[in-house]
Coordinates of C-alpha atoms and ligand atoms in Angstrom, one line a residue:
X30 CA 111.6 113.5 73.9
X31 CA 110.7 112.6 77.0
X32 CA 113.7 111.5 79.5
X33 CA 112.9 107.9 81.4
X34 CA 112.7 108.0 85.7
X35 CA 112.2 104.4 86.1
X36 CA 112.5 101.8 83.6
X37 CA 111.1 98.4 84.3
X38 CA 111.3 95.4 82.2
X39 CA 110.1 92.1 82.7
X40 CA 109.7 92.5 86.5
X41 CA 108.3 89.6 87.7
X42 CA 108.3 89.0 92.2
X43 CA 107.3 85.7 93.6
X44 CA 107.1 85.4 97.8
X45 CA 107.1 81.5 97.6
X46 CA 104.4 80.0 95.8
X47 CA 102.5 83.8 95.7
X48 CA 103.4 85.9 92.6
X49 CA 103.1 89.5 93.8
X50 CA 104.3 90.7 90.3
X51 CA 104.4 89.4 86.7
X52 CA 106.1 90.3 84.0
X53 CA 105.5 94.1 84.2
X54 CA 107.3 96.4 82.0
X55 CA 106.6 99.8 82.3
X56 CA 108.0 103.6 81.9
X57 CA 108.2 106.5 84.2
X58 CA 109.2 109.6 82.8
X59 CA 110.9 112.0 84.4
X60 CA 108.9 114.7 86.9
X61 CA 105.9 112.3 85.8
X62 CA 103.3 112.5 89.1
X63 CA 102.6 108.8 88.1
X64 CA 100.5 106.6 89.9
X65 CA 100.2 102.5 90.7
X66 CA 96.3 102.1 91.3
X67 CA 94.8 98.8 92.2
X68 CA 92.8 96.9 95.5
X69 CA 95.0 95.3 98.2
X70 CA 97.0 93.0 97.5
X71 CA 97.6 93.6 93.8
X72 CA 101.2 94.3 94.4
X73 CA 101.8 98.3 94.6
X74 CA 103.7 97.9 97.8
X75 CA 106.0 95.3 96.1
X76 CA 106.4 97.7 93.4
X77 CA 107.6 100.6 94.9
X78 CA 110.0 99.2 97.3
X79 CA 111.2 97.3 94.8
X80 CA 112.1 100.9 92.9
X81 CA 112.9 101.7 96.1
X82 CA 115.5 98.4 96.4
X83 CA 114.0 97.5 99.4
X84 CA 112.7 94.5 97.8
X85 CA 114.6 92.9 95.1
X86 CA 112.9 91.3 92.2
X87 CA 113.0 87.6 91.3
X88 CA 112.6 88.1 87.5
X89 CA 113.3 91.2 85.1
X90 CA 115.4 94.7 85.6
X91 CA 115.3 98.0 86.8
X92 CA 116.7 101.1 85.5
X93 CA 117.1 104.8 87.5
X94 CA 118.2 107.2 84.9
X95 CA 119.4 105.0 82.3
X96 CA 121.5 103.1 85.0
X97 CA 120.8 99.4 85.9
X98 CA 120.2 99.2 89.7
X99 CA 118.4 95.6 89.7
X100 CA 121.0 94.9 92.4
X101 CA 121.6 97.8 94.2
X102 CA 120.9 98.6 97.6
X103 CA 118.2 101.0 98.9
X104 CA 120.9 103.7 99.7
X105 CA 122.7 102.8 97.3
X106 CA 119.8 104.5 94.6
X107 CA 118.6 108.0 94.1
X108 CA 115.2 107.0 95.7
X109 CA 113.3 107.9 98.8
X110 CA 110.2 106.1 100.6
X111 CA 107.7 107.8 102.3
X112 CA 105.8 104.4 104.0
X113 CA 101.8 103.8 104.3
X114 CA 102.7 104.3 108.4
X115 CA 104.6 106.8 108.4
X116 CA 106.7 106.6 111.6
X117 CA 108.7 109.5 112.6
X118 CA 111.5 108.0 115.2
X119 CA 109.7 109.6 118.1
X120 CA 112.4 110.5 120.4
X121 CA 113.7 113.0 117.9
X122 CA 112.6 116.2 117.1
X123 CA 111.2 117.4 113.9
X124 CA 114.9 119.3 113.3
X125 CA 116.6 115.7 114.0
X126 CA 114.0 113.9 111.9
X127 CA 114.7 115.8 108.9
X128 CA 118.7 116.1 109.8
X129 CA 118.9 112.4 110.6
X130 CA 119.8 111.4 106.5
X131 CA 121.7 114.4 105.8
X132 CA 123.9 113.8 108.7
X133 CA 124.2 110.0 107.8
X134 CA 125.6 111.5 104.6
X135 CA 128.0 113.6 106.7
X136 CA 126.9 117.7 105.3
X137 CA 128.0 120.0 107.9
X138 CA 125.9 121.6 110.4
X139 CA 125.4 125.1 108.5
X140 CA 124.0 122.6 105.3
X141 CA 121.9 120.9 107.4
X142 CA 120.2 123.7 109.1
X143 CA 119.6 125.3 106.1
X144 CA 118.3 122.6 104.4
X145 CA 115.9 121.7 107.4
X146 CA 114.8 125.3 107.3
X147 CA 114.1 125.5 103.7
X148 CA 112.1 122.1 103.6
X149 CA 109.7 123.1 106.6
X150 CA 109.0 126.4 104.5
X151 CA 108.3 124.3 101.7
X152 CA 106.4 122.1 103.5
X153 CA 104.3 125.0 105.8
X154 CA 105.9 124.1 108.9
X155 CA 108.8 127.3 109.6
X156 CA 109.2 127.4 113.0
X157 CA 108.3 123.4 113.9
X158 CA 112.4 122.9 114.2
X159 CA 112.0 121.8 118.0
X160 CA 108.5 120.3 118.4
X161 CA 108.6 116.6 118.9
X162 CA 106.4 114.0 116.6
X163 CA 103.6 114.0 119.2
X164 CA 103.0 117.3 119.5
X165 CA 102.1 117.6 116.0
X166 CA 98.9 116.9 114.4
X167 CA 98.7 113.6 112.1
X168 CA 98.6 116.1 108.9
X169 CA 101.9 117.7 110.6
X170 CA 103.6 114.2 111.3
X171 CA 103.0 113.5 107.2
X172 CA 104.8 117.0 106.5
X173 CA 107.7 115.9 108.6
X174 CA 107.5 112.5 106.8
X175 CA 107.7 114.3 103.3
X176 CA 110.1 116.5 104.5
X177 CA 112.6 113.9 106.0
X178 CA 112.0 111.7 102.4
X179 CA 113.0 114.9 100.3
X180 CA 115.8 116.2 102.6
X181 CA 118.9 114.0 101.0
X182 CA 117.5 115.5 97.8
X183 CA 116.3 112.4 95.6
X184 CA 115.6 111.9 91.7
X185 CA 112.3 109.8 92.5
X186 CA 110.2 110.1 95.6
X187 CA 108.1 106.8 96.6
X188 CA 105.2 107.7 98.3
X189 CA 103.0 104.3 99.8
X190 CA 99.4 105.4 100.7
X191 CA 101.0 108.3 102.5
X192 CA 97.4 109.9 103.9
X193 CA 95.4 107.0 104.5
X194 CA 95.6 107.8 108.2
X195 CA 94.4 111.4 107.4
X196 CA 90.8 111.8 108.2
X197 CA 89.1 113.1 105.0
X198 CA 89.6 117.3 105.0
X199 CA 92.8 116.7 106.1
X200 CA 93.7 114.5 103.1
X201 CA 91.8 116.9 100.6
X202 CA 93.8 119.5 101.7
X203 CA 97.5 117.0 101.4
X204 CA 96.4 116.0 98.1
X205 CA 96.5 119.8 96.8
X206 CA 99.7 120.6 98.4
X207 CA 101.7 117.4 97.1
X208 CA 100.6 118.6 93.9
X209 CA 102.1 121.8 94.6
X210 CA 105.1 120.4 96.1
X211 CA 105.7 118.2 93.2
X212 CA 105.3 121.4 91.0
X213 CA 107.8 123.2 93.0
X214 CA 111.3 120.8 93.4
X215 CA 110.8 119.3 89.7
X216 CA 111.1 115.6 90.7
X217 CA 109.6 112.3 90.0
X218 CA 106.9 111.2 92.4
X219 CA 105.5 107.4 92.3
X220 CA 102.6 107.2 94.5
X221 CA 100.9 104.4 95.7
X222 CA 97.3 104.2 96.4
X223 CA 93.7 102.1 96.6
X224 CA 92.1 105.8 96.1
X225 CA 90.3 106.4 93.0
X226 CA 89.7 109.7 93.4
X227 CA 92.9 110.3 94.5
X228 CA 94.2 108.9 91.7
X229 CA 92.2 110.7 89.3
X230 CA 92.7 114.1 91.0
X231 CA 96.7 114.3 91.2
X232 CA 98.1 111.9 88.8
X233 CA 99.6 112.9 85.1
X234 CA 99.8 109.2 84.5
X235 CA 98.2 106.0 85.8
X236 CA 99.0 102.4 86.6
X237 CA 96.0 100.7 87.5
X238 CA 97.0 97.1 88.3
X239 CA 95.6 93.9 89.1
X240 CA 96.4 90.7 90.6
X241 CA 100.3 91.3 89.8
X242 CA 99.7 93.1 86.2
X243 CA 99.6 96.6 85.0
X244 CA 95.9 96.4 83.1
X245 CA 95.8 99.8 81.6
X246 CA 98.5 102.6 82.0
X247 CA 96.9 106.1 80.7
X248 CA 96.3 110.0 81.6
X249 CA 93.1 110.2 84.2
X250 CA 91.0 111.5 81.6
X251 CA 91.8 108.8 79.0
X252 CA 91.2 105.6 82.1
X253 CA 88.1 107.5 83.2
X254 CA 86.5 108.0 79.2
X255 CA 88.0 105.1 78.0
X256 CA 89.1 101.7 80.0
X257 CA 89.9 99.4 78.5
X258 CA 88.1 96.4 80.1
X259 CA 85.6 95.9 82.1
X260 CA 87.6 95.8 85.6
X261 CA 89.1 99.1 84.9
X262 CA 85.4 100.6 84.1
X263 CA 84.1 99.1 87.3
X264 CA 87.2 99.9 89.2
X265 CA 87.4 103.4 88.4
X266 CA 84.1 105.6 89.2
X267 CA 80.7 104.2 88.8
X268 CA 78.8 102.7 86.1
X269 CA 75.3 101.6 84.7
X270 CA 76.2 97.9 83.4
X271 CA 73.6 95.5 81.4
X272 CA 74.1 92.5 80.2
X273 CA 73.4 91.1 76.1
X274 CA 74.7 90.8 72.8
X275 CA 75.8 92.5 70.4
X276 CA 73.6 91.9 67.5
X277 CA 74.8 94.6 64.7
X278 CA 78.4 96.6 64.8
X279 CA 76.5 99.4 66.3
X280 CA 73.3 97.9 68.3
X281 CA 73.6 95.8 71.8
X282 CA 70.3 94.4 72.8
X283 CA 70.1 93.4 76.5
X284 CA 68.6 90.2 77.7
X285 CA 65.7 92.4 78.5
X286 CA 65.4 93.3 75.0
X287 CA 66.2 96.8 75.4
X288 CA 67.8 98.2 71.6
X289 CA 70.7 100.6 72.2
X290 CA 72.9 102.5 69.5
X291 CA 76.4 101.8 70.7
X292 CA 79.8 102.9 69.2
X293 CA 81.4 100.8 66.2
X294 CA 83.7 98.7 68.7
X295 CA 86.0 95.6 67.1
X296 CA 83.6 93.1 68.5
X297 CA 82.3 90.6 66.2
X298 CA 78.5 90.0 65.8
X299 CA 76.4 87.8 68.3
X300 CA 79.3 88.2 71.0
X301 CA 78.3 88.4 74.4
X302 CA 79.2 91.6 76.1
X303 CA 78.5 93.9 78.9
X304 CA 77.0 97.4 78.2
X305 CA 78.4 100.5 80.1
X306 CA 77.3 103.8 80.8
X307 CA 78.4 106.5 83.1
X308 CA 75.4 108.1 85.3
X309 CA 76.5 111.7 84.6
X310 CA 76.0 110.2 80.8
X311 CA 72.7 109.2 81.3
X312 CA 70.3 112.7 80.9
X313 CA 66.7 113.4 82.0
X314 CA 65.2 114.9 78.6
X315 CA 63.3 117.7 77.7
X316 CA 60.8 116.9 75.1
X317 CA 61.1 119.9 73.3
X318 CA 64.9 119.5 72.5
X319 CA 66.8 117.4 70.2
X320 CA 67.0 114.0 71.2
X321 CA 69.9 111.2 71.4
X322 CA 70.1 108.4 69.6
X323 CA 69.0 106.7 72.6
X324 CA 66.0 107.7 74.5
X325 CA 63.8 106.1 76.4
X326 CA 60.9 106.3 78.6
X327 CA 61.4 105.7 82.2
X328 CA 59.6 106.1 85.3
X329 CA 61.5 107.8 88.6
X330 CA 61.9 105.1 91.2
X331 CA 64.0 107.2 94.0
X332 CA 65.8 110.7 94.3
X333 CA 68.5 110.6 96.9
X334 CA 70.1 114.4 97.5
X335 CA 73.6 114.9 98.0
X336 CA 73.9 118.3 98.2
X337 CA 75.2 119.8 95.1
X338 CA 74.4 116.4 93.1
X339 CA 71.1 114.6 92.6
X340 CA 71.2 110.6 92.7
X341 CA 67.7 109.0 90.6
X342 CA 66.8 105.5 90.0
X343 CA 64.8 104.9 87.4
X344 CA 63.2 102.2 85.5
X345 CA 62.4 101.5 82.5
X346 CA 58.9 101.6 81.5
X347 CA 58.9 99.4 78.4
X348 CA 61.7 96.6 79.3
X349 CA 62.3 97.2 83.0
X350 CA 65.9 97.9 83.1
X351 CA 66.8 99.8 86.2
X352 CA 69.6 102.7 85.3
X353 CA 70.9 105.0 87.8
X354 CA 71.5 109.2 86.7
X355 CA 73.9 111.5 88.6
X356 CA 72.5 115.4 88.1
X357 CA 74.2 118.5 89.6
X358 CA 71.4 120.3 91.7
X359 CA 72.0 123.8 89.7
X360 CA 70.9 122.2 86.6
X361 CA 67.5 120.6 87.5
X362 CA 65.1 122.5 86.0
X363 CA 62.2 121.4 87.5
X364 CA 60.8 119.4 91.0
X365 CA 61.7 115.4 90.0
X366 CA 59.4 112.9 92.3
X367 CA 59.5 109.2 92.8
X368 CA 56.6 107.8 90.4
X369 CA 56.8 110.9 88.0
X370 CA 57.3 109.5 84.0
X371 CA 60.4 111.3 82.7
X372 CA 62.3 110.6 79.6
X373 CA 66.2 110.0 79.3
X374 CA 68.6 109.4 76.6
X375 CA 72.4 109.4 76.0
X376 CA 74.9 109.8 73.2
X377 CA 76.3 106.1 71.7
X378 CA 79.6 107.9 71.7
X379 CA 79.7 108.4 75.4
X380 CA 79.2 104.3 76.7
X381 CA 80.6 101.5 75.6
X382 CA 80.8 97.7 75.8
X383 CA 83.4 94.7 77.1
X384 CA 83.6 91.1 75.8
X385 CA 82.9 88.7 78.4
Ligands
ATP425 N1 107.2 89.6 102.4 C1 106.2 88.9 101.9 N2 106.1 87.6 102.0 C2 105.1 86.9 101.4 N3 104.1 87.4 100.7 C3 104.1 88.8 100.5 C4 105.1 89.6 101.1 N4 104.9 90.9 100.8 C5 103.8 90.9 100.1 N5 103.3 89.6 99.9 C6 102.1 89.2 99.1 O1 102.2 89.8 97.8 C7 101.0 90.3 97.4 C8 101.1 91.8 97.1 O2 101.3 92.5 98.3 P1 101.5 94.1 98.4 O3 101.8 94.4 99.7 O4 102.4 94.5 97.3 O5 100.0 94.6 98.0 P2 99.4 96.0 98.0 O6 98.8 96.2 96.6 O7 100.4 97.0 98.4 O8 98.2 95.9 99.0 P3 97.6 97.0 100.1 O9 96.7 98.0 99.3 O10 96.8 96.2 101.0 O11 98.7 97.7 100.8 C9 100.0 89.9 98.5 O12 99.4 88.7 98.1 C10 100.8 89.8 99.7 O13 100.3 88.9 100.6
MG426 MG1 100.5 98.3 100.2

């Protein structure tokens, strides 16, 4: 069985008349990378320093390791923030930084170099001791950040859209070595972020939230290939949505009047629902192979290049519905050009519908 990080139940935050949180109850499990997903303002700041006990909730409890700390204090709990800015107190040093809890918590000076040592290793910063915050680089400055979080040696880390200010190859390069980092001291990480992708690449669990709720809380692979409603499927990664009914268990037929075999859902007949489909679902067909279920005939509107992936719009030819297909360069087989009548299909089992 899996051991229990953070246990939340009922948490519910108002701010005067604005509810930042309601009612969530969730579970993070111990060394989980877990991640709370969602557009501004849907309350992942409140969240976390609410684990954090910087905040304290107006409904509902909070556990750390099976031990009720709804009313504890921020230093009080075996939590540490790393903030969306991450401010280093810039007339210290990058030694001092790091030093500045552990001395707080009285260790003696031979502890406190080591540990500062052994943290800027981890972090690929030896030698940094002495620098000062602005003679490091903003990647750098988020090292120390980490560093100074980890340094009193907490169960869960809090991390608050900690490389937003990263410009992108920087954060690429963050995002693979928090995941090695969180590999290598065994720990609990809660992360906050507005980054799909960022989600999707580092997380073993996900929160994605909305408006004060959890909506869906699943592995990457299972939010990505199988939200649960329609804001998670338009909220994470892009999607080819029509509009109809559902006229059989296994047939939607758009507005358009477009037929298409869709998986056996629970969605009673004659409901009014929205059709989704991935475009790296969506395939340009060769005549000559077996075709899907679905295929249809459709003429190539625009190609936009991306390097190693292909963007098309096409359309339609006999109902006019516009879809748009995401193809990896390598695996075009031949020339594709704007007017040019192609043919593309999907498997039912790879879309699915929402009720309105
Ligand atoms: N101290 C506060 N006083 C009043 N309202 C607040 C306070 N802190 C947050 N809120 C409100 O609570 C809601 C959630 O805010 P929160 O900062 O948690 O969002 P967020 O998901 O972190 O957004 P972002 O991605 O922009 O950082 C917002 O409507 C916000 O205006
Ligand atoms: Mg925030």
């Amino acid at each position: 069985m899996k051991k229990t990080a953070v246990h939340l139940q009922n948490l519910t935050k108002k701010f005067n008349e604005v509810t930042a949180l309601d009612n969530i109850t969730l579970e993070i499990f111990n060394r989980d990378f877990f991640f709370l997903l969602g557009p501004s303002g849907c309350g992942k700041t409140t969240l976390l320093k609410i684990i954090g006990g910087l905040e304290f909730p107006s409904e509902g409890s909070i556990s750390i390791l099976d031990k009720d700390v709804t009313r504890l204090r921020a230093n009080k709990r075996n939590t540490s923030m790393v903030f969306q800015e991450w401010a280093l107190f810039p007339h210290m040093s990058v030694y001092d930084n790091i030093a500045f809890g552990l001395k707080k918590r009285k260790f003696d000076k031979k502890t406190i170099t080591r540990k500062v040592d052994e943290l800027l290793e981890l972090l690929h910063m030896a030698g940094y001791q002495n620098r000062m915050p602005f003679e490091l680089s903003g990647g750098q400055q988020q090292r120390v950040a980490i560093a100074r979080s980890l340094a009193i040696e907490p169960e869960v880390l809090l991390l608050d859209e900690p490389l937003s200010n990263l410009d992108l190859a920087l954060r690429q390069q963050m995002r693979v070595e928090l995941v090695r980092l969180h590999k290598e001291i065994n720990k609990t990480f809660v992360y906050v972020t507005h980054d799909q992708t960022e989600a999707l690449s580092m997380a073993n669990r996900i929160a994605v939230m909305n408006m004060g709720v959890v909506v869906q809380l699943d592995s990457p692979e299972t939010i990505y290939k199988k939200p649960k409603n329609e804001y998670v499927a338009k909220f994470i990664g892009e999607a080819n949505e029509i509009k109809g009914t559902i006229v059989k268990p296994n047939l939607f037929v758009a507005d358009s009047g477009l037929q298409i075999k869709v998986p056996e859902q629970d969605i009673p007949t004659d409901s009014r629902v929205l059709f989704v489909v991935r475009p790296e679902e969506v395939h340009l067909l060769n005549q000559e192979e077996e075709l899907p279920e679905n295929h249809f005939r459709a003429r190539v509107d625009t190609v936009s290049y991306f390097g190693r992936q292909l963007r098309f719009y096409v359309q339609l030819v006999d109902t006019g519905n516009i879809f748009f297909i995401d193809i990896f360069s390598t695996q075009l087989k031949a020339d594709i050009h704007p007017n040019q009548e192609v043919l593309i299909g999907w498997k039912p089992s790879q879309t699915f519908c929402f009720q309105g």
